[in-house]
PDB file of C-alpha atoms in Angstrom:
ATOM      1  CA  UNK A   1      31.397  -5.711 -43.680  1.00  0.00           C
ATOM      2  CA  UNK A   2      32.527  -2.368 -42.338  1.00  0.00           C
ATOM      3  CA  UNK A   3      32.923   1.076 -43.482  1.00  0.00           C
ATOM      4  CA  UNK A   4      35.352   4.122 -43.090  1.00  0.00           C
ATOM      5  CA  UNK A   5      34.209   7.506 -43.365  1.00  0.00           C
ATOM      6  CA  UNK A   6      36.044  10.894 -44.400  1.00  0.00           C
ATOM      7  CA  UNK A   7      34.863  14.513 -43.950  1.00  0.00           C
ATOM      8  CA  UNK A   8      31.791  16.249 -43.179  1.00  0.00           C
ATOM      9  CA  UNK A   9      28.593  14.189 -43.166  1.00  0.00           C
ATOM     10  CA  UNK A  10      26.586  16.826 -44.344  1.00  0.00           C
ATOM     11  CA  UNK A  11      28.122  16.958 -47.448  1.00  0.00           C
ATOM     12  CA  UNK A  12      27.039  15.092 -50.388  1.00  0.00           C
ATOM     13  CA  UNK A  13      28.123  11.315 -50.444  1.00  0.00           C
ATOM     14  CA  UNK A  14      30.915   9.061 -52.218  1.00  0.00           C
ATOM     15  CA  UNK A  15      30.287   5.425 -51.607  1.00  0.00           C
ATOM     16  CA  UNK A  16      33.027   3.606 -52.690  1.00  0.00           C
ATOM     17  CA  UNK A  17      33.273   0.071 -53.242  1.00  0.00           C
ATOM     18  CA  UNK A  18      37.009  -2.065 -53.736  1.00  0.00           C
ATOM     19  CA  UNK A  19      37.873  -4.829 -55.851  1.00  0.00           C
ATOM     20  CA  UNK A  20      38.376  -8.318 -55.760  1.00  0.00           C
ATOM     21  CA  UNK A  21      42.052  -9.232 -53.212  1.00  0.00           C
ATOM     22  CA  UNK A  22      42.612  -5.576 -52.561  1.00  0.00           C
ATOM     23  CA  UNK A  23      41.227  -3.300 -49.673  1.00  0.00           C
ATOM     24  CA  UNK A  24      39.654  -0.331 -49.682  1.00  0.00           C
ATOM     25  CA  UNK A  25      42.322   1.575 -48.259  1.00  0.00           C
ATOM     26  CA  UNK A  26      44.816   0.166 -50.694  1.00  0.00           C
ATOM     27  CA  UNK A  27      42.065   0.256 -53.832  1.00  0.00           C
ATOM     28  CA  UNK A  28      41.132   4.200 -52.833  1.00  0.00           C
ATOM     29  CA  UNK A  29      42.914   5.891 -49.727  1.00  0.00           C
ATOM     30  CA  UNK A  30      45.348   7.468 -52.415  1.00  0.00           C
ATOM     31  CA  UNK A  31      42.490   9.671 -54.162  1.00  0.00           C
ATOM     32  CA  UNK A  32      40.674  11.170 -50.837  1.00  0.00           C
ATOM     33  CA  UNK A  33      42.981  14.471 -50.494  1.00  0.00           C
ATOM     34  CA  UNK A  34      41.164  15.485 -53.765  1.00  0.00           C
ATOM     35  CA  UNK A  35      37.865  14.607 -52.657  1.00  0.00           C
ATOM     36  CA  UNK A  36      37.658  16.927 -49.586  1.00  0.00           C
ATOM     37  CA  UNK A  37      34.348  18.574 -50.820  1.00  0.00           C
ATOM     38  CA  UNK A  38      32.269  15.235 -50.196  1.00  0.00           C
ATOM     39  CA  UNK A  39      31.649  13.133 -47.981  1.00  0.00           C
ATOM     40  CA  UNK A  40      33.278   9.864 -48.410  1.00  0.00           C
ATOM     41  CA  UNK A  41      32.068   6.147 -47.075  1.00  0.00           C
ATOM     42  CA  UNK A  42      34.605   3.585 -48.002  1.00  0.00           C
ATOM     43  CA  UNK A  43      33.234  -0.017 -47.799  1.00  0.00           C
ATOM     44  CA  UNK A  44      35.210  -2.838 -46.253  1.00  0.00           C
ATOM     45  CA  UNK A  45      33.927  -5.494 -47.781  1.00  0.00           C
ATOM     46  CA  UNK A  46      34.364  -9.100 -46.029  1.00  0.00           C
ATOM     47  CA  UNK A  47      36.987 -10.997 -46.789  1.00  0.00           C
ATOM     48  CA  UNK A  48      39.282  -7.969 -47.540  1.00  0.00           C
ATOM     49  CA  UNK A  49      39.567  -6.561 -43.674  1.00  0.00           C
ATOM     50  CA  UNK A  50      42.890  -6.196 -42.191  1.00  0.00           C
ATOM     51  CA  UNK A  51      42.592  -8.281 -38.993  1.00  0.00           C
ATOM     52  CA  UNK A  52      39.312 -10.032 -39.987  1.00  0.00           C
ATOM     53  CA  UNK A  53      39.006 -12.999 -40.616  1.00  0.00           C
ATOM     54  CA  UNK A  54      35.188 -13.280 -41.957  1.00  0.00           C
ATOM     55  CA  UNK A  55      34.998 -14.442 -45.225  1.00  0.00           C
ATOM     56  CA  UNK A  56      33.048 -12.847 -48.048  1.00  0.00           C
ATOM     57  CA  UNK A  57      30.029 -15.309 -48.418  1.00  0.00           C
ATOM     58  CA  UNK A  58      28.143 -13.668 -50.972  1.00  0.00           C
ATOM     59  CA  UNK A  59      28.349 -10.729 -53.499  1.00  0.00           C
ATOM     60  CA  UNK A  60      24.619 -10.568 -52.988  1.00  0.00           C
ATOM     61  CA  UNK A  61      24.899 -10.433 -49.256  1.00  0.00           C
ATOM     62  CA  UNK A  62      27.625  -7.835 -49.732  1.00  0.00           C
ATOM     63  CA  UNK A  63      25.453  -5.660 -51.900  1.00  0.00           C
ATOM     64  CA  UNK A  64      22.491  -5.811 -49.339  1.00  0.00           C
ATOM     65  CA  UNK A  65      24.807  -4.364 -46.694  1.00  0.00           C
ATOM     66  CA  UNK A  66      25.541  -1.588 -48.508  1.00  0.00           C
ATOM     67  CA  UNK A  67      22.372  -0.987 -49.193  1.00  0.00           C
ATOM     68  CA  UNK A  68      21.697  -1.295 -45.398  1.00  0.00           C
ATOM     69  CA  UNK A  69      24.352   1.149 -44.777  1.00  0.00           C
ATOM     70  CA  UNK A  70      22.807   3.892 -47.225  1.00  0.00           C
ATOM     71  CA  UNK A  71      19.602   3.025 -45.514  1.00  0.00           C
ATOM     72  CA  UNK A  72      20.542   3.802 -41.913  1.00  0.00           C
ATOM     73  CA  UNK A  73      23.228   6.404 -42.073  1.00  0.00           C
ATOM     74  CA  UNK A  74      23.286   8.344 -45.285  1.00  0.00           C
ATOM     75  CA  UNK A  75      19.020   8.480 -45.503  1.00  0.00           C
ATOM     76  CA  UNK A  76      18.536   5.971 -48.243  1.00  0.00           C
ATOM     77  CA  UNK A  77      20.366   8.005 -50.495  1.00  0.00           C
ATOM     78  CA  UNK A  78      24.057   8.523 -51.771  1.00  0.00           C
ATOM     79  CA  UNK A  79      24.827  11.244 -54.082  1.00  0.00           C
ATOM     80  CA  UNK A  80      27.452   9.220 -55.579  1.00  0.00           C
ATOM     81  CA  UNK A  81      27.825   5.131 -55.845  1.00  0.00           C
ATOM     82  CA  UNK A  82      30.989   3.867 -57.189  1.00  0.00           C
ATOM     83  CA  UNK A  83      33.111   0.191 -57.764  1.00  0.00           C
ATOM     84  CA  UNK A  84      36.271  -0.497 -59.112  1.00  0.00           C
ATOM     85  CA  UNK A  85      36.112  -4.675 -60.627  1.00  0.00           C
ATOM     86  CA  UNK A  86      34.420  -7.035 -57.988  1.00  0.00           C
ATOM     87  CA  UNK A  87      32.930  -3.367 -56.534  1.00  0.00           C
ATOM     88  CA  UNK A  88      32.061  -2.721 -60.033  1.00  0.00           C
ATOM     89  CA  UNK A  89      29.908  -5.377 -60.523  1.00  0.00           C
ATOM     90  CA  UNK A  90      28.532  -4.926 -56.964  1.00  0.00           C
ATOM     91  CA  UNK A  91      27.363  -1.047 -57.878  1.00  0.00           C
ATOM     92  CA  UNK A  92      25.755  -2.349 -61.469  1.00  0.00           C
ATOM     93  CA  UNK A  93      23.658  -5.012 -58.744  1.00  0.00           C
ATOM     94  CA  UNK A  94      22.834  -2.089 -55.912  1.00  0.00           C
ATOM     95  CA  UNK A  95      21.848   0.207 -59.169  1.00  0.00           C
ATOM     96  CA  UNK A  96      19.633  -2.483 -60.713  1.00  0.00           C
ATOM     97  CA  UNK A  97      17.853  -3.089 -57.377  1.00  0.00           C
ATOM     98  CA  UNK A  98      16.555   0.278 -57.151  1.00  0.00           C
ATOM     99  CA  UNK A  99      16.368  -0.267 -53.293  1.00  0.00           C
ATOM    100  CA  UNK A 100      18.373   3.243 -52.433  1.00  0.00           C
ATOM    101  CA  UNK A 101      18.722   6.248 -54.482  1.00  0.00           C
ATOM    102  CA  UNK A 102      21.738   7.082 -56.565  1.00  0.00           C
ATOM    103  CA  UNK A 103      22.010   9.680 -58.615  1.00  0.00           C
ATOM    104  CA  UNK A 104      25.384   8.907 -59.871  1.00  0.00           C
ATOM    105  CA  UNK A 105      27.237   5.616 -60.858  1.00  0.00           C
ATOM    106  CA  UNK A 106      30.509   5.557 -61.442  1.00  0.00           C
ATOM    107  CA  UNK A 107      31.856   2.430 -63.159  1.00  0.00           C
ATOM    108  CA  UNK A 108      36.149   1.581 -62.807  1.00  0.00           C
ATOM    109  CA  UNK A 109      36.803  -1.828 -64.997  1.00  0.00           C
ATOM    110  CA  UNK A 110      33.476  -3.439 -63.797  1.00  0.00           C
ATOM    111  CA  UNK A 111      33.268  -7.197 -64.293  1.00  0.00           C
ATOM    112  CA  UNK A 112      29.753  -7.573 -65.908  1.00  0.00           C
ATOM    113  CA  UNK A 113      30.964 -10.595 -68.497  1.00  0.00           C
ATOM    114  CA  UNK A 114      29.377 -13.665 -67.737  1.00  0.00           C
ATOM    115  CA  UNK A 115      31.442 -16.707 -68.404  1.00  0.00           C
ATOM    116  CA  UNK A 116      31.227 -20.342 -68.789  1.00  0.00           C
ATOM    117  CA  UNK A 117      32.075 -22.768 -66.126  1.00  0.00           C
ATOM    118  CA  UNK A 118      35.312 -24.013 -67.511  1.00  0.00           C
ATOM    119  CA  UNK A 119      36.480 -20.891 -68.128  1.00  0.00           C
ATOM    120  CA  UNK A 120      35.387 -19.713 -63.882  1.00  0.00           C
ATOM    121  CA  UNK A 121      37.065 -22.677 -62.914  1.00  0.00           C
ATOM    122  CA  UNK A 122      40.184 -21.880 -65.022  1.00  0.00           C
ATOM    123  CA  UNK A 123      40.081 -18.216 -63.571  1.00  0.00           C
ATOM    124  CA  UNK A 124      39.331 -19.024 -60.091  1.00  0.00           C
ATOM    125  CA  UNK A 125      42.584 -21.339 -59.986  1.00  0.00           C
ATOM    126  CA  UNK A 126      44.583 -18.565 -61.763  1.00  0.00           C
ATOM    127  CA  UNK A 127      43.714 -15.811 -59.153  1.00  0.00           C
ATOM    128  CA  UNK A 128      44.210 -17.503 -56.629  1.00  0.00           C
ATOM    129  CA  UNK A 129      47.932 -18.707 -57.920  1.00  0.00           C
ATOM    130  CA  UNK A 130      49.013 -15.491 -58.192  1.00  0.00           C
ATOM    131  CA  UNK A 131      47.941 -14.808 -54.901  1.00  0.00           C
ATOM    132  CA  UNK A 132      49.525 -17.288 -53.233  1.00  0.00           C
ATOM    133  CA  UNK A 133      52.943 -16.599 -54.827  1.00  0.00           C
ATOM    134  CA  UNK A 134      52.528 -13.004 -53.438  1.00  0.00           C
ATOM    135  CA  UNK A 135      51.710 -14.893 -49.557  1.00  0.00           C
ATOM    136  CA  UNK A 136      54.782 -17.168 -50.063  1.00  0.00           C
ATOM    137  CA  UNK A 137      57.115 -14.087 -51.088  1.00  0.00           C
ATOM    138  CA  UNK A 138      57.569 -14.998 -54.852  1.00  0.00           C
ATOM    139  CA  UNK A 139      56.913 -12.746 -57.789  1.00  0.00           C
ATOM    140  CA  UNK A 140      53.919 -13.569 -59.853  1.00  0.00           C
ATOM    141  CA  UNK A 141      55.042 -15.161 -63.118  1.00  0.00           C
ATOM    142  CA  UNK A 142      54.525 -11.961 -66.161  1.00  0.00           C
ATOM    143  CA  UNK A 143      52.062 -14.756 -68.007  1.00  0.00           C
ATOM    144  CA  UNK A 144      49.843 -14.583 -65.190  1.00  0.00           C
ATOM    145  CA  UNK A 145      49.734 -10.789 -64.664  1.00  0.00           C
ATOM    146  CA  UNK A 146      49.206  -9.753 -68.415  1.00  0.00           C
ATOM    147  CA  UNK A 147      46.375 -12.864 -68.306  1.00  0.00           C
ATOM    148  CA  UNK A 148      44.212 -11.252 -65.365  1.00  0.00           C
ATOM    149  CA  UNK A 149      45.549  -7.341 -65.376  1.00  0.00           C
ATOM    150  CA  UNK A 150      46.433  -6.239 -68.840  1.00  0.00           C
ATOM    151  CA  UNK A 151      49.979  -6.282 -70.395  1.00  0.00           C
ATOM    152  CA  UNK A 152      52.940  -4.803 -68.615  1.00  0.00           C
ATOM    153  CA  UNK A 153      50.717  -3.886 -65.819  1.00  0.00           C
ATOM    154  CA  UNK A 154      52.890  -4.420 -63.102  1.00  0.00           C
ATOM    155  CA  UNK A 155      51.520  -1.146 -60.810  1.00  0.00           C
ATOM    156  CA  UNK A 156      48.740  -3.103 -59.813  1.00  0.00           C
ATOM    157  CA  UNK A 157      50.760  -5.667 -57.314  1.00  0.00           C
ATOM    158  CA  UNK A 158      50.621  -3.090 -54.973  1.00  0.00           C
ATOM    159  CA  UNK A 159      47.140  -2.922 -54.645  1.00  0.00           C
ATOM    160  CA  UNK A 160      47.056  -6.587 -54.116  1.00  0.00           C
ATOM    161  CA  UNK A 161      45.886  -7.510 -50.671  1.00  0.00           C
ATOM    162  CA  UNK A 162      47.947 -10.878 -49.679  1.00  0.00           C
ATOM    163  CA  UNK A 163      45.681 -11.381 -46.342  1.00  0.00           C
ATOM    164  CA  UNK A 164      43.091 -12.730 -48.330  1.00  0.00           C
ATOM    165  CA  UNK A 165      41.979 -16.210 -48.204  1.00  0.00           C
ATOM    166  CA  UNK A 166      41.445 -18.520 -50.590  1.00  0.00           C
ATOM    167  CA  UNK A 167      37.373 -19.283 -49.557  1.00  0.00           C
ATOM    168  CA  UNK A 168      36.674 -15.506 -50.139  1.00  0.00           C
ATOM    169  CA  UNK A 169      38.958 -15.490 -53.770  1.00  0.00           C
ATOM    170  CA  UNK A 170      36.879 -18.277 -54.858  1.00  0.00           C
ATOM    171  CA  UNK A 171      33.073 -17.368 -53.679  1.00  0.00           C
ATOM    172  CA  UNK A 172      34.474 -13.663 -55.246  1.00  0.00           C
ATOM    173  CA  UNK A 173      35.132 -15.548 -58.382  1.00  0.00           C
ATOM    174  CA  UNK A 174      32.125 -17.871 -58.232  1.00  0.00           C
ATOM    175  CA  UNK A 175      29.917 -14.523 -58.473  1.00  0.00           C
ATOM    176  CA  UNK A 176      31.677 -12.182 -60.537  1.00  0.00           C
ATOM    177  CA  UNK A 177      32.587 -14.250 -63.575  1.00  0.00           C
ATOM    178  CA  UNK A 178      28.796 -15.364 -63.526  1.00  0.00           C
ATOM    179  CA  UNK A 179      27.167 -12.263 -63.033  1.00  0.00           C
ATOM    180  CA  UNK A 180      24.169 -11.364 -65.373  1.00  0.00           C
ATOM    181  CA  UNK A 181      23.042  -7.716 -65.544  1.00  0.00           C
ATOM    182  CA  UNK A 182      19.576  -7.675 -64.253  1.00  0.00           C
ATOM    183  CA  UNK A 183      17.205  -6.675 -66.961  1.00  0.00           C
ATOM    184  CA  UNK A 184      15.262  -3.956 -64.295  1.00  0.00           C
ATOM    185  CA  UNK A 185      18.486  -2.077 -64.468  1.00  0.00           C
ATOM    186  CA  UNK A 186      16.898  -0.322 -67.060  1.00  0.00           C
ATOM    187  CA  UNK A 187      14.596   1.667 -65.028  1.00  0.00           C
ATOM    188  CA  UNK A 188      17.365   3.530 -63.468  1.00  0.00           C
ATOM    189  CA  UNK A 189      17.022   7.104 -63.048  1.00  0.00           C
ATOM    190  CA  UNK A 190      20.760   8.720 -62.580  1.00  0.00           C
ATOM    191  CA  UNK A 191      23.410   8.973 -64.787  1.00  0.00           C
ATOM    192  CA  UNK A 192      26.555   6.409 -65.426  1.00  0.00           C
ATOM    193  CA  UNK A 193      30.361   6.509 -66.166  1.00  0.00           C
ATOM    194  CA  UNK A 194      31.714   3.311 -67.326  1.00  0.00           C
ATOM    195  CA  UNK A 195      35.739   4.112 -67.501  1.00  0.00           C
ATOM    196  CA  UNK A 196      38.274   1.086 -68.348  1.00  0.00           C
ATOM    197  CA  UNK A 197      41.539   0.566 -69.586  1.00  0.00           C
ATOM    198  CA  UNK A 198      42.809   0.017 -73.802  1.00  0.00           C
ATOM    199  CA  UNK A 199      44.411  -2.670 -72.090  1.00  0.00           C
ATOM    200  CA  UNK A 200      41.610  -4.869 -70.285  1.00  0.00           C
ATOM    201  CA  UNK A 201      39.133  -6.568 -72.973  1.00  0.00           C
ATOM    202  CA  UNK A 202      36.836  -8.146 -70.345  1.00  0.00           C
ATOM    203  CA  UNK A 203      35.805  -4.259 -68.859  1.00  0.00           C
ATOM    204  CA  UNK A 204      35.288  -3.177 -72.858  1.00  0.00           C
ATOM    205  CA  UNK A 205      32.965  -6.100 -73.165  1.00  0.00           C
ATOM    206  CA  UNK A 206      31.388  -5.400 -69.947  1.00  0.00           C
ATOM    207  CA  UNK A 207      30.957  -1.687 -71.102  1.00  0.00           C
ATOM    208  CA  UNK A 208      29.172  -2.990 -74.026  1.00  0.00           C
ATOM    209  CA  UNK A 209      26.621  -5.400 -72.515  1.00  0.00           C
ATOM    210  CA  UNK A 210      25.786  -3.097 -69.539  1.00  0.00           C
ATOM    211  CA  UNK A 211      25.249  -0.597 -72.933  1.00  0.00           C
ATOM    212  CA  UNK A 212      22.740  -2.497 -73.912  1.00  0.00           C
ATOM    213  CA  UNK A 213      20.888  -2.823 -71.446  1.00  0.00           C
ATOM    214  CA  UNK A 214      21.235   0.802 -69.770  1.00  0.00           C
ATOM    215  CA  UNK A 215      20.637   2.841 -73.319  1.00  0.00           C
ATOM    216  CA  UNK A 216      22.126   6.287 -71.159  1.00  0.00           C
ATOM    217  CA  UNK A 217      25.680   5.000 -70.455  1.00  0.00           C
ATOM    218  CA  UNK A 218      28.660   6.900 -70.966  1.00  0.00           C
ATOM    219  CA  UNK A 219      32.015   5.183 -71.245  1.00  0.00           C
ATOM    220  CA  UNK A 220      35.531   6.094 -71.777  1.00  0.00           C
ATOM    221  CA  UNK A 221      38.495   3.926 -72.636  1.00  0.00           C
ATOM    222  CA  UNK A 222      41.581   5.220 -70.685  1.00  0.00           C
ATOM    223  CA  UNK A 223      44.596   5.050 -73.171  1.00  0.00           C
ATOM    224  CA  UNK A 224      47.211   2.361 -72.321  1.00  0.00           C
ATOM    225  CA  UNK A 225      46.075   1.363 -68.814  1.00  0.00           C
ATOM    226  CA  UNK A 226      45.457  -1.925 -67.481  1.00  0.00           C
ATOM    227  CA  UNK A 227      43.384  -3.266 -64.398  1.00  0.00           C
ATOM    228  CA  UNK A 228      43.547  -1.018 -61.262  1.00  0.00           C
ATOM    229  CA  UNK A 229      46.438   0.934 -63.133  1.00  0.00           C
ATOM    230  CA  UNK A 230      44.786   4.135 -63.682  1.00  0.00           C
ATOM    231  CA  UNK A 231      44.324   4.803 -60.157  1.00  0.00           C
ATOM    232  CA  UNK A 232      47.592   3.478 -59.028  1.00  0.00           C
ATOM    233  CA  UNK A 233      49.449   5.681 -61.328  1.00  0.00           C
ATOM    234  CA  UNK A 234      47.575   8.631 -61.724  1.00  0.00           C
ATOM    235  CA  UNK A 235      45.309   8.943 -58.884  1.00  0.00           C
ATOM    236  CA  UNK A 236      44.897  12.853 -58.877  1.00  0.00           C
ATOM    237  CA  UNK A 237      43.778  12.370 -63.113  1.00  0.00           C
ATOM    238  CA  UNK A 238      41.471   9.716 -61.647  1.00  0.00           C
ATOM    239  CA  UNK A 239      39.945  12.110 -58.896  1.00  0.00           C
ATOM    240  CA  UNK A 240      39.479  14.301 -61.515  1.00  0.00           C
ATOM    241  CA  UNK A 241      37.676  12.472 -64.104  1.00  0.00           C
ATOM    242  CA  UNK A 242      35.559  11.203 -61.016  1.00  0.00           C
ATOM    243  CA  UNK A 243      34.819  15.038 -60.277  1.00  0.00           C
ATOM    244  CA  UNK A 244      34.321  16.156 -63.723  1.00  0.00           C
ATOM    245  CA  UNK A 245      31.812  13.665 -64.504  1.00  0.00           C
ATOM    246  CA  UNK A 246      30.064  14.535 -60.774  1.00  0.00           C
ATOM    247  CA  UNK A 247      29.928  18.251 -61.793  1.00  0.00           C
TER     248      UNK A 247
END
């Protein structure tokens, strides 16, 4: 694990986690010019660092990091804790833990659906497919991209981090797709934005369940997007419905 930091410490705090087979300079470094006014951690989470070769073990290993991290340089607390997919579904575990304080969450396309084990298997093999077309220099085949990204989502390739190994893609896969939203995660005290896209139904489900269980989530459907799209495309609209909802 490993973390970059951006502007003044003593500024309130942005802790930023990436996705699944991106990095979090490729997931986030386009929306920091129009997040000056905080302080911003972004975490590198293993498996997804540029000249690294440690693979992510553990999503729960990953989480307690962070929660280190908060711990010993931010105080135990961060203003702000938010996850795009994979980091999604990392925040909704650090949030349910209750270990550090958050005040806000801020949800991107979190992967909260649990799923069977055919259907992880069939995933697992998929993801890492399209990967490995990227490594080997092909194009991933449209079936595949509209399966795992949303239709006609074809921004999100460049997000798509082709150092990855296939060890980390699969433990990655092992723990999001059977992820169950711990039932303390009621007792949380700050307040939650769940955003996805029209075009990804496993977020919307995840919205839903996490709904459930968390009575004070907000959500918002973002018209016509697809996985990692929103950001890609319109990362200064992103920024700013991250701001708004921090305001």
């Amino acid at each position: 694990m490993n973390y970059l930091t951006y502007g003044d410490k003593n500024n309130k705090s942005i802790v930023l986690i990436h996705g699944m087979a991106t990095t979090a300079k490729m997931c986030y470094e386009r929306i920091l010019p129009f997040l000056q006014e905080y302080y911003v951690v972004l975490v590198e989470v293993d498996g997804h660092i540029p000249g690294d070769d440690r693979p992510l073990i553990s999503l729960a290993d990953a989480c307690t990091d962070v929660e280190r991290y908060i711990e010993d340089e931010l105080g135990g607390e961060a203003y702000c804790l938010s996850g795009f997919s994979m980091g999604g579904t990392m925040a909704t575990e650090i949030m349910a833990r209750g270990n550090v304080n958050i005040e806000c969450v801020f949800l991107d396309a979190a992967f909260l659906t649990k799923m069977g084990p055919m259907l992880t298997r069939l995933y697992k093999f998929i993801f890492w497919s399209a990967i490995s077309w990227l490594i080997k220099g092909h194009s991933v085949p449209k079936f595949m991209m509209d399966i795992m990204m949303g239709k006609d989502n074809s921004a999100v390739i460049d997000m798509l981090y082709t150092g990855v190994k296939k060890e980390t893609i699969y433990n990655a896969c092992q723990d999001v797709y059977t992820y169950s939203i711990p039932e303390k995660i009621k007792d949380f005290s700050g307040k939650v934005l769940f955003i996805y896209g029209s075009n990804e139904p496993y977020p919307r489900k995840g919205s839903a369940l996490l709904k459930k269980s968390f009575q004070g989530l907000q959500t918002k459907e973002i018209e016509g997007m697809g996985h990692g799209q929103y950001i890609m495309v319109n990362p200064k609209e992103y920024a700013e419905e991250l701001l708004t909802f921090l305001h």
